mmCIF file of C-alpha atoms in Angstrom:
data_model
loop_
_atom_site.group_PDB
_atom_site.id
_atom_site.type_symbol
_atom_site.label_atom_id
_atom_site.label_comp_id
_atom_site.label_asym_id
_atom_site.label_seq_id
_atom_site.Cartn_x
_atom_site.Cartn_y
_atom_site.Cartn_z
ATOM 1 C CA GLY S 13 110.956 43.132 151.459
ATOM 2 C CA ALA S 14 106.950 43.492 151.524
ATOM 3 C CA VAL S 15 105.512 40.321 149.950
ATOM 4 C CA VAL S 16 101.643 41.405 147.646
ATOM 5 C CA SER S 17 99.839 37.803 146.424
ATOM 6 C CA GLN S 18 97.233 37.280 143.527
ATOM 7 C CA HIS S 19 94.847 34.425 143.759
ATOM 8 C CA PRO S 20 94.281 32.395 140.882
ATOM 9 C CA SER S 21 97.341 33.266 138.960
ATOM 10 C CA TRP S 22 95.529 32.557 135.997
ATOM 11 C CA VAL S 23 92.149 32.235 134.927
ATOM 12 C CA ILE S 24 90.092 30.506 132.386
ATOM 13 C CA CYS S 25 86.095 31.742 131.940
ATOM 14 C CA LYS S 26 83.182 31.560 129.608
ATOM 15 C CA SER S 27 82.026 34.440 128.366
ATOM 16 C CA GLY S 28 78.633 35.815 130.623
ATOM 17 C CA THR S 29 80.119 34.866 133.759
ATOM 18 C CA SER S 30 82.064 36.714 136.346
ATOM 19 C CA VAL S 31 85.208 35.510 137.816
ATOM 20 C CA LYS S 32 86.826 37.371 141.321
ATOM 21 C CA ILE S 33 90.813 38.299 141.787
ATOM 22 C CA GLU S 34 91.949 38.136 145.246
ATOM 23 C CA CYS S 35 94.929 40.705 146.436
ATOM 24 C CA ARG S 36 96.354 40.094 149.796
ATOM 25 C CA SER S 37 99.057 41.487 151.321
ATOM 26 C CA LEU S 38 100.463 39.374 153.585
ATOM 27 C CA ASP S 39 103.183 40.862 156.043
ATOM 28 C CA PHE S 40 101.749 44.552 155.854
ATOM 29 C CA GLN S 41 98.679 46.284 156.739
ATOM 30 C CA ALA S 42 97.681 48.375 153.426
ATOM 31 C CA THR S 43 94.577 50.593 153.437
ATOM 32 C CA THR S 44 95.376 51.520 149.642
ATOM 33 C CA MET S 45 95.807 48.746 147.261
ATOM 34 C CA PHE S 46 95.253 49.375 142.755
ATOM 35 C CA TRP S 47 94.612 47.663 140.437
ATOM 36 C CA TYR S 48 96.046 47.620 137.469
ATOM 37 C CA ARG S 49 95.475 46.142 133.412
ATOM 38 C CA GLN S 50 98.210 44.964 131.205
ATOM 39 C CA PHE S 51 97.912 44.171 127.936
ATOM 40 C CA PRO S 52 100.923 42.194 126.002
ATOM 41 C CA LYS S 53 103.255 44.131 125.175
ATOM 42 C CA GLN S 54 101.738 47.508 126.874
ATOM 43 C CA SER S 55 102.288 49.756 129.919
ATOM 44 C CA LEU S 56 99.878 48.892 132.430
ATOM 45 C CA MET S 57 97.324 51.444 133.165
ATOM 46 C CA LEU S 58 95.715 52.144 135.996
ATOM 47 C CA MET S 59 92.109 51.219 136.830
ATOM 48 C CA ALA S 60 91.392 52.453 140.498
ATOM 49 C CA THR S 61 92.573 52.936 143.670
ATOM 50 C CA SER S 62 90.899 50.626 146.615
ATOM 51 C CA ASN S 63 90.192 52.287 149.858
ATOM 52 C CA GLU S 64 90.133 50.500 153.243
ATOM 53 C CA GLY S 65 86.208 50.447 153.919
ATOM 54 C CA SER S 66 85.230 52.433 151.057
ATOM 55 C CA LYS S 67 84.354 52.851 148.100
ATOM 56 C CA ALA S 68 86.937 52.793 144.992
ATOM 57 C CA THR S 69 87.687 55.562 142.885
ATOM 58 C CA TYR S 70 87.363 54.275 139.577
ATOM 59 C CA GLU S 71 89.500 55.720 136.588
ATOM 60 C CA GLN S 72 87.949 57.987 133.809
ATOM 61 C CA GLY S 73 86.913 55.197 130.940
ATOM 62 C CA VAL S 74 86.749 52.017 134.081
ATOM 63 C CA GLU S 75 83.500 50.943 134.189
ATOM 64 C CA LYS S 76 82.456 50.606 138.044
ATOM 65 C CA ASP S 77 79.565 47.882 137.579
ATOM 66 C CA LYS S 78 81.623 45.766 135.609
ATOM 67 C CA PHE S 79 84.644 45.818 138.055
ATOM 68 C CA LEU S 80 83.862 46.126 141.223
ATOM 69 C CA ILE S 81 86.121 46.554 143.578
ATOM 70 C CA ASN S 82 85.956 45.827 147.158
ATOM 71 C CA HIS S 83 88.502 45.958 149.981
ATOM 72 C CA ALA S 84 87.094 44.776 152.736
ATOM 73 C CA SER S 85 90.282 44.720 155.101
ATOM 74 C CA LEU S 86 93.426 45.648 155.583
ATOM 75 C CA THR S 87 95.298 43.036 153.236
ATOM 76 C CA LEU S 88 92.683 42.143 150.940
ATOM 77 C CA SER S 89 91.329 44.130 148.645
ATOM 78 C CA THR S 90 88.925 42.017 145.451
ATOM 79 C CA LEU S 91 88.405 42.590 142.346
ATOM 80 C CA THR S 92 85.354 41.229 140.196
ATOM 81 C CA VAL S 93 84.766 41.039 136.866
ATOM 82 C CA THR S 94 81.201 41.080 135.793
ATOM 83 C CA SER S 95 79.705 39.006 133.073
ATOM 84 C CA ALA S 96 82.948 38.979 131.181
ATOM 85 C CA HIS S 97 83.350 39.348 128.051
ATOM 86 C CA PRO S 98 86.581 38.186 125.586
ATOM 87 C CA GLU S 99 87.582 41.939 125.347
ATOM 88 C CA ASP S 100 88.377 41.565 129.101
ATOM 89 C CA SER S 101 90.716 39.003 128.800
ATOM 90 C CA SER S 102 93.970 40.671 129.937
ATOM 91 C CA PHE S 103 96.883 40.748 132.727
ATOM 92 C CA TYR S 104 95.416 42.356 135.894
ATOM 93 C CA ILE S 105 98.357 43.075 138.566
ATOM 94 C CA CYS S 106 97.143 45.140 142.561
ATOM 95 C CA SER S 107 99.836 46.846 143.825
ATOM 96 C CA ALA S 108 99.386 47.983 147.579
ATOM 97 C CA HIS S 109 101.574 50.886 149.944
ATOM 98 C CA ASP S 110 102.748 50.584 153.298
ATOM 99 C CA SER S 111 103.553 52.575 155.384
ATOM 100 C CA SER S 112 106.407 54.425 153.606
ATOM 101 C CA TYR S 113 104.539 54.709 150.802
ATOM 102 C CA GLU S 114 106.431 52.557 148.400
ATOM 103 C CA GLN S 115 104.016 49.884 146.507
ATOM 104 C CA TYR S 116 104.570 46.738 145.885
ATOM 105 C CA PHE S 117 103.244 44.635 143.436
ATOM 106 C CA GLY S 118 101.441 41.342 143.215
ATOM 107 C CA PRO S 119 102.859 38.469 140.484
ATOM 108 C CA GLY S 120 99.186 39.463 138.247
ATOM 109 C CA THR S 121 96.270 37.094 137.299
ATOM 110 C CA ARG S 122 96.285 36.002 133.746
ATOM 111 C CA LEU S 123 91.997 36.414 132.735
ATOM 112 C CA THR S 124 90.897 34.936 129.700
ATOM 113 C CA VAL S 125 87.544 35.085 128.679
ATOM 114 C CA THR S 126 86.329 32.253 126.021
ATOM 115 C CA GLY M 20 98.270 66.242 132.123
ATOM 116 C CA ASN M 21 101.264 63.702 133.714
ATOM 117 C CA SER M 22 102.742 61.658 131.359
ATOM 118 C CA VAL M 23 105.798 59.373 130.944
ATOM 119 C CA THR M 24 107.388 58.777 127.742
ATOM 120 C CA GLN M 25 110.246 55.660 127.292
ATOM 121 C CA MET M 26 112.142 54.268 124.404
ATOM 122 C CA GLU M 27 110.589 51.918 122.631
ATOM 123 C CA GLY M 28 112.071 48.111 122.509
ATOM 124 C CA PRO M 29 113.791 45.741 122.301
ATOM 125 C CA VAL M 30 116.924 46.487 123.079
ATOM 126 C CA THR M 31 118.950 43.619 122.521
ATOM 127 C CA LEU M 32 122.326 43.769 123.758
ATOM 128 C CA SER M 33 125.060 41.360 124.055
ATOM 129 C CA GLU M 34 126.026 40.470 127.792
ATOM 130 C CA GLU M 35 128.849 43.627 129.160
ATOM 131 C CA ALA M 36 127.361 46.019 126.672
ATOM 132 C CA PHE M 37 126.548 49.472 128.277
ATOM 133 C CA LEU M 38 122.515 49.737 128.459
ATOM 134 C CA THR M 39 120.721 53.326 128.406
ATOM 135 C CA ILE M 40 116.999 53.639 128.060
ATOM 136 C CA ASN M 41 115.308 56.557 127.417
ATOM 137 C CA CYS M 42 113.005 57.938 129.263
ATOM 138 C CA THR M 43 111.360 61.492 129.629
ATOM 139 C CA TYR M 44 108.422 62.777 131.313
ATOM 140 C CA THR M 45 106.009 66.104 131.532
ATOM 141 C CA ALA M 46 104.007 66.599 135.294
ATOM 142 C CA THR M 47 102.595 69.742 136.338
ATOM 143 C CA GLY M 48 105.076 69.792 139.245
ATOM 144 C CA TYR M 49 107.703 67.848 141.281
ATOM 145 C CA PRO M 50 106.751 63.980 140.871
ATOM 146 C CA SER M 51 108.954 60.733 142.013
ATOM 147 C CA LEU M 52 110.593 58.881 139.529
ATOM 148 C CA PHE M 53 111.124 54.814 139.258
ATOM 149 C CA TRP M 54 112.174 52.650 137.156
ATOM 150 C CA TYR M 55 110.823 48.686 137.631
ATOM 151 C CA VAL M 56 111.553 45.569 136.451
ATOM 152 C CA GLN M 57 109.371 42.969 135.052
ATOM 153 C CA TYR M 58 110.937 39.682 135.337
ATOM 154 C CA PRO M 59 109.258 36.700 133.190
ATOM 155 C CA GLY M 60 106.822 35.481 134.826
ATOM 156 C CA GLU M 61 106.990 37.824 137.772
ATOM 157 C CA GLY M 62 105.530 41.234 139.770
ATOM 158 C CA LEU M 63 106.772 43.969 139.155
ATOM 159 C CA GLN M 64 109.951 45.126 141.074
ATOM 160 C CA LEU M 65 111.122 48.802 142.132
ATOM 161 C CA LEU M 66 114.918 49.267 140.944
ATOM 162 C CA LEU M 67 115.490 52.539 142.142
ATOM 163 C CA LYS M 68 114.354 55.379 142.564
ATOM 164 C CA ALA M 69 114.582 59.670 142.828
ATOM 165 C CA THR M 70 112.609 61.874 144.281
ATOM 166 C CA LYS M 71 113.829 65.441 143.748
ATOM 167 C CA ALA M 72 116.019 67.029 141.104
ATOM 168 C CA ASP M 73 119.391 66.023 140.742
ATOM 169 C CA ASP M 74 119.347 62.948 142.893
ATOM 170 C CA LYS M 75 120.735 59.309 141.125
ATOM 171 C CA GLY M 76 118.792 56.345 142.073
ATOM 172 C CA SER M 77 120.779 53.073 142.546
ATOM 173 C CA ASN M 78 120.755 49.401 142.484
ATOM 174 C CA LYS M 79 122.336 46.190 141.491
ATOM 175 C CA GLY M 80 124.615 48.282 138.948
ATOM 176 C CA PHE M 81 121.612 50.147 137.347
ATOM 177 C CA GLU M 82 121.563 54.251 138.014
ATOM 178 C CA ALA M 83 119.122 57.307 136.834
ATOM 179 C CA THR M 84 119.379 60.529 137.559
ATOM 180 C CA TYR M 85 116.497 62.656 137.971
ATOM 181 C CA ARG M 86 117.578 65.783 135.692
ATOM 182 C CA LYS M 87 114.301 68.473 136.163
ATOM 183 C CA GLU M 88 116.609 70.560 133.048
ATOM 184 C CA THR M 89 115.909 67.877 130.231
ATOM 185 C CA THR M 90 112.459 65.904 132.469
ATOM 186 C CA SER M 91 114.116 63.090 131.999
ATOM 187 C CA PHE M 92 115.406 59.731 134.290
ATOM 188 C CA HIS M 93 117.260 57.510 131.183
ATOM 189 C CA LEU M 94 118.639 54.197 133.308
ATOM 190 C CA GLU M 95 121.849 53.059 132.147
ATOM 191 C CA LYS M 96 124.047 50.105 133.594
ATOM 192 C CA GLY M 97 127.371 50.172 132.737
ATOM 193 C CA SER M 98 127.754 46.162 131.854
ATOM 194 C CA VAL M 99 124.208 44.133 131.331
ATOM 195 C CA GLN M 100 124.299 40.848 132.288
ATOM 196 C CA VAL M 101 122.059 37.708 130.447
ATOM 197 C CA SER M 102 119.925 37.976 133.688
ATOM 198 C CA ASP M 103 119.465 41.765 133.365
ATOM 199 C CA SER M 104 116.715 40.324 130.229
ATOM 200 C CA ALA M 105 113.466 41.753 131.551
ATOM 201 C CA VAL M 106 111.330 44.666 130.885
ATOM 202 C CA TYR M 107 111.700 47.698 132.191
ATOM 203 C CA PHE M 108 109.288 50.415 133.046
ATOM 204 C CA CYS M 109 109.712 53.847 134.099
ATOM 205 C CA ALA M 110 107.255 55.484 136.095
ATOM 206 C CA LEU M 111 106.503 58.894 137.773
ATOM 207 C CA GLN M 112 104.401 59.470 140.970
ATOM 208 C CA MET M 113 102.459 62.526 141.991
ATOM 209 C CA ASP M 114 102.567 63.326 146.301
ATOM 210 C CA SER M 115 99.618 63.997 146.385
ATOM 211 C CA SER M 116 97.489 60.995 145.019
ATOM 212 C CA TYR M 117 100.510 58.446 145.706
ATOM 213 C CA LYS M 118 99.101 57.016 141.672
ATOM 214 C CA LEU M 119 102.267 55.317 139.368
ATOM 215 C CA ILE M 120 101.209 57.138 135.969
ATOM 216 C CA PHE M 121 104.163 54.332 133.973
ATOM 217 C CA GLY M 122 105.390 54.332 130.794
ATOM 218 C CA SER M 123 105.452 52.257 128.163
ATOM 219 C CA GLY M 124 107.724 49.365 129.210
ATOM 220 C CA THR M 125 111.120 49.450 127.191
ATOM 221 C CA ARG M 126 112.242 44.922 126.476
ATOM 222 C CA LEU M 127 115.413 44.905 127.533
ATOM 223 C CA LEU M 128 116.976 40.978 125.877
ATOM 224 C CA VAL M 129 120.909 40.334 126.797
ATOM 225 C CA ARG M 130 122.321 37.653 124.747
ATOM 226 C CA PRO M 131 125.844 36.024 125.914
#
Protein backbone atom coordinates (compact mmCIF):
# COMPACT_ATOMS: atom_id res chain seq x y z
CA GLY A 1 0.00 0.00 0.00
CA ALA A 2 0.90 3.66 -0.12
CA VAL A 3 3.50 4.90 2.35
CA VAL A 4 3.63 8.19 4.21
CA SER A 5 6.72 9.10 6.18
CA GLN A 6 7.32 11.74 8.82
CA HIS A 7 10.54 13.29 9.97
CA PRO A 8 11.67 13.52 12.66
CA SER A 9 9.99 10.73 14.60
CA TRP A 10 10.65 12.61 17.82
CA VAL A 11 12.05 15.98 18.71
CA ILE A 12 12.84 17.88 21.89
CA CYS A 13 13.09 21.64 21.75
CA LYS A 14 13.36 24.50 24.17
CA SER A 15 10.49 26.81 24.89
CA GLY A 16 10.40 29.75 22.48
CA THR A 17 12.09 27.98 19.60
CA SER A 18 10.48 26.72 16.40
CA VAL A 19 10.44 23.20 15.08
CA LYS A 20 9.60 21.86 11.63
CA ILE A 21 7.99 18.49 10.94
CA GLU A 22 8.01 16.99 7.46
CA CYS A 23 5.40 14.71 5.93
CA ARG A 24 6.15 12.91 2.68
CA SER A 25 4.14 10.63 0.45
CA LEU A 26 6.76 8.19 -0.78
CA ASP A 27 5.12 6.41 -3.68
CA PHE A 28 2.16 8.53 -4.69
CA GLN A 29 1.26 12.13 -5.29
CA ALA A 30 -0.87 13.77 -2.67
CA THR A 31 -2.71 16.93 -3.59
CA THR A 32 -4.14 17.03 -0.09
CA MET A 33 -2.53 16.22 3.22
CA PHE A 34 -3.97 16.49 6.70
CA TRP A 35 -2.31 17.34 10.00
CA TYR A 36 -3.63 15.91 13.26
CA ARG A 37 -2.70 16.28 16.88
CA GLN A 38 -3.08 13.40 19.30
CA PHE A 39 -2.98 13.85 23.05
CA PRO A 40 -2.07 10.93 25.30
CA LYS A 41 -4.82 8.33 25.39
CA GLN A 42 -7.06 10.57 23.31
CA SER A 43 -8.27 10.74 19.79
CA LEU A 44 -6.85 12.52 16.81
CA MET A 45 -7.86 16.11 16.40
CA LEU A 46 -7.71 17.50 12.89
CA MET A 47 -5.66 20.69 12.85
CA ALA A 48 -5.62 21.64 9.20
CA THR A 49 -6.01 20.53 5.63
CA SER A 50 -3.00 21.19 3.45
CA ASN A 51 -3.48 21.66 -0.27
CA GLU A 52 -0.58 21.66 -2.70
CA GLY A 53 0.13 25.14 -4.00
CA SER A 54 -2.41 26.94 -1.86
CA LYS A 55 -2.97 28.05 1.69
CA ALA A 56 -3.90 25.52 4.31
CA THR A 57 -7.39 25.41 5.76
CA TYR A 58 -7.31 25.44 9.56
CA GLU A 59 -9.91 23.96 11.88
CA GLN A 60 -11.68 26.19 14.33
CA GLY A 61 -9.53 26.99 17.33
CA VAL A 62 -6.21 26.20 15.68
CA GLU A 63 -3.84 29.17 15.52
CA LYS A 64 -2.63 29.47 11.95
CA ASP A 65 0.20 31.82 12.92
CA LYS A 66 1.49 29.32 15.42
CA PHE A 67 1.16 26.21 13.30
CA LEU A 68 2.51 27.12 9.88
CA ILE A 69 1.77 24.66 7.12
CA ASN A 70 3.44 24.61 3.73
CA HIS A 71 2.59 22.18 0.96
CA ALA A 72 5.20 23.04 -1.63
CA SER A 73 5.01 19.90 -3.74
CA LEU A 74 2.79 16.93 -4.39
CA THR A 75 4.85 14.78 -2.06
CA LEU A 76 5.80 17.10 0.79
CA SER A 77 3.96 19.07 3.43
CA THR A 78 5.62 20.69 6.44
CA LEU A 79 4.24 21.79 9.79
CA THR A 80 6.24 24.38 11.69
CA VAL A 81 5.40 24.95 15.33
CA THR A 82 6.54 28.50 16.00
CA SER A 83 7.58 29.80 19.39
CA ALA A 84 6.82 26.45 20.94
CA HIS A 85 5.67 26.16 24.54
CA PRO A 86 5.28 23.15 26.80
CA GLU A 87 1.55 22.98 26.07
CA ASP A 88 2.42 22.32 22.42
CA SER A 89 3.99 19.04 23.44
CA SER A 90 2.02 16.36 21.67
CA PHE A 91 2.02 13.68 19.02
CA TYR A 92 1.59 15.15 15.55
CA ILE A 93 0.36 12.93 12.75
CA CYS A 94 -0.03 13.62 9.07
CA SER A 95 -2.03 11.78 6.48
CA ALA A 96 -2.34 11.96 2.73
CA HIS A 97 -4.87 10.63 0.33
CA ASP A 98 -4.19 9.17 -3.06
CA SER A 99 -6.32 9.38 -6.18
CA SER A 100 -8.85 6.97 -4.64
CA TYR A 101 -9.19 9.30 -1.64
CA GLU A 102 -8.16 6.61 0.81
CA GLN A 103 -6.09 8.21 3.57
CA TYR A 104 -2.68 6.90 4.55
CA PHE A 105 -1.17 7.95 7.84
CA GLY A 106 2.38 8.73 8.79
CA PRO A 107 3.93 7.16 11.90
CA GLY A 108 3.73 10.42 13.81
CA THR A 109 6.18 12.84 15.41
CA ARG A 110 6.43 13.22 19.15
CA LEU A 111 7.23 16.79 20.12
CA THR A 112 8.42 17.61 23.62
CA VAL A 113 8.93 21.25 24.54
CA THR A 114 11.02 21.86 27.65
CA GLY B 1 -22.32 18.58 13.88
CA ASN B 2 -20.81 15.27 12.86
CA SER B 3 -19.32 13.12 15.59
CA VAL B 4 -18.30 9.61 16.56
CA THR B 5 -18.72 7.98 19.96
CA GLN B 6 -16.80 4.88 20.97
CA MET B 7 -16.93 2.76 24.06
CA GLU B 8 -14.27 3.62 26.56
CA GLY B 9 -11.43 1.27 27.16
CA PRO B 10 -9.30 -0.39 27.95
CA VAL B 11 -10.86 -3.65 26.92
CA THR B 12 -9.00 -6.64 28.32
CA LEU B 13 -9.68 -10.09 26.89
CA SER B 14 -8.12 -13.51 26.96
CA GLU B 15 -6.83 -14.98 23.73
CA GLU B 16 -9.59 -16.54 21.57
CA ALA B 17 -12.33 -14.50 23.25
CA PHE B 18 -15.02 -12.70 21.27
CA LEU B 19 -14.52 -8.99 20.74
CA THR B 20 -17.05 -6.20 20.33
CA ILE B 21 -16.12 -2.53 20.31
CA ASN B 22 -19.14 -0.28 20.04
CA CYS B 23 -19.22 2.75 17.77
CA THR B 24 -22.10 5.09 17.06
CA TYR B 25 -22.15 8.18 14.94
CA THR B 26 -24.03 11.40 14.35
CA ALA B 27 -23.97 12.84 10.87
CA THR B 28 -25.94 15.15 8.65
CA GLY B 29 -26.10 13.02 5.55
CA TYR B 30 -24.67 9.66 4.64
CA PRO B 31 -21.06 9.23 5.71
CA SER B 32 -18.56 6.53 4.96
CA LEU B 33 -17.45 4.68 8.09
CA PHE B 34 -14.05 3.34 8.99
CA TRP B 35 -12.15 1.42 11.60
CA TYR B 36 -8.47 2.24 11.99
CA VAL B 37 -5.96 0.40 14.14
CA GLN B 38 -2.86 1.83 15.79
CA TYR B 39 -0.30 -0.69 16.97
CA PRO B 40 2.21 0.42 19.59
CA GLY B 41 4.76 2.80 18.10
CA GLU B 42 3.14 2.82 14.67
CA GLY B 43 0.85 5.04 12.63
CA LEU B 44 -2.82 4.43 12.00
CA GLN B 45 -3.72 1.74 9.52
CA LEU B 46 -7.04 1.28 7.82
CA LEU B 47 -8.62 -1.91 9.13
CA LEU B 48 -11.93 -1.89 7.28
CA LYS B 49 -14.56 0.41 5.88
CA ALA B 50 -18.14 0.61 4.66
CA THR B 51 -19.51 3.27 2.38
CA LYS B 52 -23.27 2.77 2.55
CA ALA B 53 -26.00 1.35 4.75
CA ASP B 54 -25.97 -2.42 5.28
CA ASP B 55 -22.46 -2.75 3.87
CA LYS B 56 -20.20 -5.04 5.85
CA GLY B 57 -16.51 -4.27 6.02
CA SER B 58 -14.14 -7.10 6.88
CA ASN B 59 -10.41 -7.68 7.19
CA LYS B 60 -8.12 -9.97 9.21
CA GLY B 61 -11.09 -11.61 10.88
CA PHE B 62 -12.62 -8.29 11.97
CA GLU B 63 -16.07 -7.26 10.77
CA ALA B 64 -18.33 -4.24 11.08
CA THR B 65 -21.75 -3.59 9.54
CA TYR B 66 -23.00 -0.12 8.66
CA ARG B 67 -26.36 0.13 10.47
CA LYS B 68 -28.22 3.24 9.41
CA GLU B 69 -31.24 2.56 11.63
CA THR B 70 -29.10 2.51 14.78
CA THR B 71 -26.35 4.80 13.43
CA SER B 72 -23.79 2.23 14.48
CA PHE B 73 -20.69 0.53 13.14
CA HIS B 74 -19.64 -1.91 15.85
CA LEU B 75 -16.37 -3.79 15.42
CA GLU B 76 -16.38 -7.54 16.06
CA LYS B 77 -13.95 -10.43 15.92
CA GLY B 78 -14.77 -13.99 16.79
CA SER B 79 -11.42 -14.98 18.28
CA VAL B 80 -8.84 -12.39 19.24
CA GLN B 81 -5.11 -12.95 19.34
CA VAL B 82 -2.39 -11.35 21.43
CA SER B 83 -1.20 -9.61 18.26
CA ASP B 84 -4.55 -7.77 18.06
CA SER B 85 -3.56 -5.68 21.07
CA ALA B 86 -3.71 -2.10 19.83
CA VAL B 87 -5.85 1.03 19.89
CA TYR B 88 -8.88 0.97 17.60
CA PHE B 89 -10.44 4.13 16.19
CA CYS B 90 -13.85 4.45 14.62
CA ALA B 91 -14.16 7.30 12.12
CA LEU B 92 -16.55 8.84 9.65
CA GLN B 93 -15.97 10.77 6.47
CA MET B 94 -18.39 13.00 4.63
CA ASP B 95 -17.70 12.85 0.92
CA SER B 96 -17.85 16.58 0.46
CA SER B 97 -14.78 17.25 2.57
CA TYR B 98 -12.82 13.99 2.77
CA LYS B 99 -11.94 14.94 6.34
CA LEU B 100 -11.98 12.12 8.86
CA ILE B 101 -13.71 12.59 12.18
CA PHE B 102 -12.44 10.15 14.80
CA GLY B 103 -13.86 8.64 17.91
CA SER B 104 -11.82 8.71 21.09
CA GLY B 105 -10.20 5.34 20.48
CA THR B 106 -10.49 2.08 22.41
CA ARG B 107 -7.45 0.30 23.70
CA LEU B 108 -7.59 -3.49 23.42
CA LEU B 109 -5.30 -5.70 25.46
CA VAL B 110 -5.33 -9.40 24.72
CA ARG B 111 -3.66 -11.67 27.26
CA PRO B 112 -2.27 -15.12 26.45
